[in-house]
């Protein structure tokens, strides 16, 4: 099993550009989530999903959009990139029966200039 | 609202010395507490959960509801313990709330 995969590993965007960060898992986990990791701030939840077709906002959802059309995939869209979105983004997944025991992807390092 | 506080950004200890990483939480209900660890160039991974009361890699953590704490302890630090440690709180609605993390540096 590949576990949780994320692409790309690195990305540089100009202010105002849009892009999609990809996340996929092959463990048949119901629950998936996106976090951003900033120095001194820890991990903050952006959006999460408890199953296909169901998404909800986390702590810092502004500027991001998600959808969950399949169990396996949970892409994160940046609508109009801003320098404040420079961060490392992590995708995670877990079983519904143990939602807090999360498996993390390797992360995407995004720089917005 | 729930909150997790890790008061130390950086903790440096000598190899063989005891380690205690502090974690305090704020939540009015029954919490589920976890420790996650991120070694250099590796993914964030689950280290401990309070409900299993287990010892992983020599680390233990006890939930103290009276003091609302979940400190991570190890009697003898090893160099391979150097990493970023995050305390996390599960408080319903499938959301994990993370602390800001403590970087543990074990000095040879």
Tab-separated table of C-alpha atoms in Angstrom:
chain	number	residue	atom	x	y	z
A	1	UNK	CA	0.000	0.000	0.000
A	2	UNK	CA	1.211	3.492	-0.842
A	3	UNK	CA	-0.710	4.970	2.104
A	4	UNK	CA	-1.384	8.697	1.722
A	5	UNK	CA	0.210	10.318	-1.309
A	6	UNK	CA	0.433	14.011	-2.150
A	7	UNK	CA	1.465	15.840	-5.303
A	8	UNK	CA	3.337	17.990	-5.998
A	9	UNK	CA	6.090	17.945	-3.369
A	10	UNK	CA	7.065	21.547	-4.085
A	11	UNK	CA	5.265	24.395	-5.844
A	12	UNK	CA	5.925	28.071	-6.430
A	13	UNK	CA	3.008	30.292	-7.386
A	14	UNK	CA	2.602	33.941	-8.168
A	15	UNK	CA	0.016	35.961	-6.277
A	16	UNK	CA	-3.397	35.501	-7.842
A	17	UNK	CA	-2.685	32.161	-9.492
A	18	UNK	CA	-4.818	29.145	-8.716
A	19	UNK	CA	-3.811	25.548	-8.303
A	20	UNK	CA	-4.902	22.197	-6.893
A	21	UNK	CA	-2.968	20.135	-4.384
A	22	UNK	CA	-3.680	16.460	-4.867
A	23	UNK	CA	-4.189	13.907	-2.106
A	24	UNK	CA	-5.009	10.233	-2.443
A	25	UNK	CA	-5.173	7.274	-0.069
A	26	UNK	CA	-5.490	3.556	-0.748
A	27	UNK	CA	-6.522	2.400	2.729
A	28	UNK	CA	-10.271	2.836	2.196
A	29	UNK	CA	-10.378	5.431	4.956
A	30	UNK	CA	-13.625	7.319	5.312
A	31	UNK	CA	-12.136	10.410	6.918
A	32	UNK	CA	-9.712	12.783	5.174
A	33	UNK	CA	-8.425	16.199	6.101
A	34	UNK	CA	-6.096	18.985	5.055
A	35	UNK	CA	-3.792	20.865	7.413
A	36	UNK	CA	-1.322	23.652	6.986
A	37	UNK	CA	1.878	23.780	9.038
A	38	UNK	CA	3.481	27.122	9.747
A	39	UNK	CA	6.500	27.854	11.972
A	40	UNK	CA	5.394	28.460	15.537
A	41	UNK	CA	1.752	27.711	14.710
A	42	UNK	CA	1.639	23.933	14.670
A	43	UNK	CA	-0.876	22.236	12.397
A	44	UNK	CA	-4.162	23.955	11.655
A	45	UNK	CA	-7.120	22.226	10.049
A	46	UNK	CA	-8.280	23.727	6.758
A	47	UNK	CA	-11.066	21.400	5.585
A	48	UNK	CA	-12.112	17.855	6.297
A	49	UNK	CA	-14.407	15.168	4.925
A	50	UNK	CA	-16.147	12.282	6.681
A	51	UNK	CA	-16.988	10.510	3.444
A	52	UNK	CA	-17.531	10.912	-0.279
A	53	UNK	CA	-19.740	13.890	-1.002
A	54	UNK	CA	-19.400	15.340	2.508
A	55	UNK	CA	-16.997	18.150	3.408
A	56	UNK	CA	-16.792	20.718	6.180
A	57	UNK	CA	-14.652	23.651	7.212
A	58	UNK	CA	-11.900	23.529	9.762
A	59	UNK	CA	-10.143	26.320	11.609
A	60	UNK	CA	-8.657	28.201	8.617
A	61	UNK	CA	-10.813	27.551	5.511
A	62	UNK	CA	-10.684	30.956	3.825
A	63	UNK	CA	-9.066	30.945	0.390
A	64	UNK	CA	-9.360	27.184	-0.008
A	65	UNK	CA	-11.913	24.897	-1.584
A	66	UNK	CA	-12.343	21.114	-1.400
A	67	UNK	CA	-14.513	18.388	-2.838
A	68	UNK	CA	-14.701	14.636	-2.242
A	69	UNK	CA	-16.141	12.793	-5.210
A	70	UNK	CA	-14.483	9.465	-4.343
A	71	UNK	CA	-13.332	7.776	-1.143
A	72	UNK	CA	-9.745	7.800	-2.362
A	73	UNK	CA	-9.211	11.422	-3.436
A	74	UNK	CA	-9.449	14.735	-1.591
A	75	UNK	CA	-7.995	17.642	-3.604
A	76	UNK	CA	-7.401	21.075	-2.109
A	77	UNK	CA	-7.879	24.084	-4.386
A	78	UNK	CA	-6.317	27.469	-3.884
A	79	UNK	CA	-8.636	29.882	-5.626
A	80	UNK	CA	-6.373	32.948	-5.833
A	81	UNK	CA	-3.032	32.414	-4.147
A	82	UNK	CA	-1.771	34.958	-1.620
A	83	UNK	CA	1.639	35.206	0.110
A	84	UNK	CA	-0.117	34.347	3.400
A	85	UNK	CA	-0.775	30.899	1.959
A	86	UNK	CA	2.929	30.112	1.821
A	87	UNK	CA	3.090	27.018	3.999
A	88	UNK	CA	3.556	23.275	4.121
A	89	UNK	CA	0.313	21.432	3.445
A	90	UNK	CA	-0.426	18.000	4.834
A	91	UNK	CA	-3.200	15.635	3.905
A	92	UNK	CA	-4.292	12.968	6.388
A	93	UNK	CA	-6.754	10.100	6.489
A	94	UNK	CA	-8.250	7.771	9.084
A	95	UNK	CA	-10.947	5.210	9.676
A	96	UNK	CA	-14.281	6.555	10.846
A	97	UNK	CA	-14.047	4.265	13.894
A	98	UNK	CA	-10.750	5.922	14.905
A	99	UNK	CA	-10.930	9.403	13.404
A	100	UNK	CA	-8.135	10.848	15.492
A	101	UNK	CA	-5.569	8.164	14.602
A	102	UNK	CA	-4.561	9.819	11.389
A	103	UNK	CA	-2.123	8.778	8.687
A	104	UNK	CA	-0.301	11.684	7.106
A	105	UNK	CA	1.048	12.286	3.647
A	106	UNK	CA	4.582	13.584	2.984
A	107	UNK	CA	3.447	17.179	2.539
A	108	UNK	CA	3.519	19.823	-0.173
A	109	UNK	CA	5.735	22.869	0.326
A	110	UNK	CA	4.037	25.852	-1.318
A	111	UNK	CA	5.602	29.263	-1.823
A	112	UNK	CA	3.526	32.191	-3.072
A	113	UNK	CA	5.512	35.177	-4.330
B	1	UNK	CA	-13.663	25.810	22.182
B	2	UNK	CA	-10.874	23.324	22.674
B	3	UNK	CA	-7.256	24.352	22.964
B	4	UNK	CA	-3.919	22.582	23.341
B	5	UNK	CA	-0.932	24.305	24.879
B	6	UNK	CA	2.662	23.142	24.599
B	7	UNK	CA	4.624	25.720	26.586
B	8	UNK	CA	8.092	24.840	25.289
B	9	UNK	CA	9.041	25.542	21.686
B	10	UNK	CA	12.429	23.908	22.147
B	11	UNK	CA	13.672	21.431	24.716
B	12	UNK	CA	17.299	20.361	24.823
B	13	UNK	CA	18.451	17.455	26.986
B	14	UNK	CA	21.581	15.358	27.204
B	15	UNK	CA	21.582	11.743	26.095
B	16	UNK	CA	20.578	9.528	29.004
B	17	UNK	CA	18.742	12.309	30.844
B	18	UNK	CA	14.992	12.156	31.534
B	19	UNK	CA	12.632	13.897	29.168
B	20	UNK	CA	9.267	15.507	29.855
B	21	UNK	CA	7.366	17.287	27.131
B	22	UNK	CA	4.490	19.261	28.565
B	23	UNK	CA	0.966	19.407	27.199
B	24	UNK	CA	-2.094	21.063	28.707
B	25	UNK	CA	-5.535	21.112	27.189
B	26	UNK	CA	-8.771	22.992	27.546
B	27	UNK	CA	-11.998	21.129	26.864
B	28	UNK	CA	-15.199	20.813	28.833
B	29	UNK	CA	-16.088	17.272	27.759
B	30	UNK	CA	-14.258	13.936	27.745
B	31	UNK	CA	-11.162	14.380	25.627
B	32	UNK	CA	-9.106	11.944	23.626
B	33	UNK	CA	-5.438	12.868	23.776
B	34	UNK	CA	-2.620	11.893	21.455
B	35	UNK	CA	1.053	12.525	20.849
B	36	UNK	CA	2.258	12.769	17.266
B	37	UNK	CA	5.934	12.891	16.237
B	38	UNK	CA	7.712	14.160	13.148
B	39	UNK	CA	11.293	12.987	12.683
B	40	UNK	CA	13.545	14.844	10.276
B	41	UNK	CA	12.494	14.240	6.661
B	42	UNK	CA	9.729	11.868	7.719
B	43	UNK	CA	5.961	12.084	7.871
B	44	UNK	CA	4.043	13.074	10.921
B	45	UNK	CA	3.020	9.876	12.695
B	46	UNK	CA	1.043	8.814	15.713
B	47	UNK	CA	3.219	8.032	18.718
B	48	UNK	CA	0.826	7.509	21.634
B	49	UNK	CA	-2.878	7.593	22.484
B	50	UNK	CA	-4.070	7.990	26.051
B	51	UNK	CA	-6.755	5.303	25.894
B	52	UNK	CA	-4.283	2.485	25.270
B	53	UNK	CA	-1.931	3.436	28.126
B	54	UNK	CA	0.947	1.978	26.169
B	55	UNK	CA	4.690	2.614	26.085
B	56	UNK	CA	6.101	3.300	22.642
B	57	UNK	CA	9.863	3.697	22.089
B	58	UNK	CA	10.162	4.098	25.847
B	59	UNK	CA	7.720	7.024	25.948
B	60	UNK	CA	4.652	7.111	28.174
B	61	UNK	CA	1.963	9.702	28.765
B	62	UNK	CA	-0.699	9.830	31.441
B	63	UNK	CA	-3.903	11.786	31.166
B	64	UNK	CA	-4.451	13.899	34.287
B	65	UNK	CA	-7.984	15.236	34.074
B	66	UNK	CA	-7.620	17.230	37.287
B	67	UNK	CA	-4.683	19.188	35.918
B	68	UNK	CA	-5.909	18.896	32.293
B	69	UNK	CA	-2.478	17.662	31.276
B	70	UNK	CA	-1.040	14.908	29.089
B	71	UNK	CA	2.708	15.184	29.493
B	72	UNK	CA	5.021	12.911	27.491
B	73	UNK	CA	7.835	11.275	29.442
B	74	UNK	CA	10.850	9.096	28.849
B	75	UNK	CA	13.327	8.127	31.563
B	76	UNK	CA	16.458	8.075	29.386
B	77	UNK	CA	16.651	10.166	26.217
B	78	UNK	CA	18.311	8.774	23.088
B	79	UNK	CA	19.724	10.718	20.146
B	80	UNK	CA	17.114	9.178	17.843
B	81	UNK	CA	14.389	10.809	19.944
B	82	UNK	CA	15.307	14.196	18.457
B	83	UNK	CA	12.199	15.310	16.594
B	84	UNK	CA	9.208	17.610	16.617
B	85	UNK	CA	6.491	16.475	19.004
B	86	UNK	CA	2.861	17.548	18.799
B	87	UNK	CA	0.172	17.024	21.394
B	88	UNK	CA	-3.305	16.691	19.893
B	89	UNK	CA	-6.842	16.715	21.239
B	90	UNK	CA	-9.818	14.928	19.749
B	91	UNK	CA	-12.985	16.551	20.988
B	92	UNK	CA	-15.838	15.353	18.845
B	93	UNK	CA	-16.810	16.369	15.291
B	94	UNK	CA	-13.861	14.355	13.913
B	95	UNK	CA	-11.520	17.321	14.322
B	96	UNK	CA	-8.065	17.029	15.833
B	97	UNK	CA	-6.703	20.150	17.494
B	98	UNK	CA	-2.916	20.291	17.595
B	99	UNK	CA	-0.607	22.184	19.882
B	100	UNK	CA	2.136	24.322	18.387
B	101	UNK	CA	4.718	21.641	18.917
B	102	UNK	CA	7.923	21.160	20.885
B	103	UNK	CA	11.223	20.507	19.190
B	104	UNK	CA	13.222	17.999	21.220
B	105	UNK	CA	16.968	18.054	20.736
B	106	UNK	CA	18.997	15.295	22.414
B	107	UNK	CA	22.624	16.305	22.841
B	108	UNK	CA	25.148	13.459	22.488
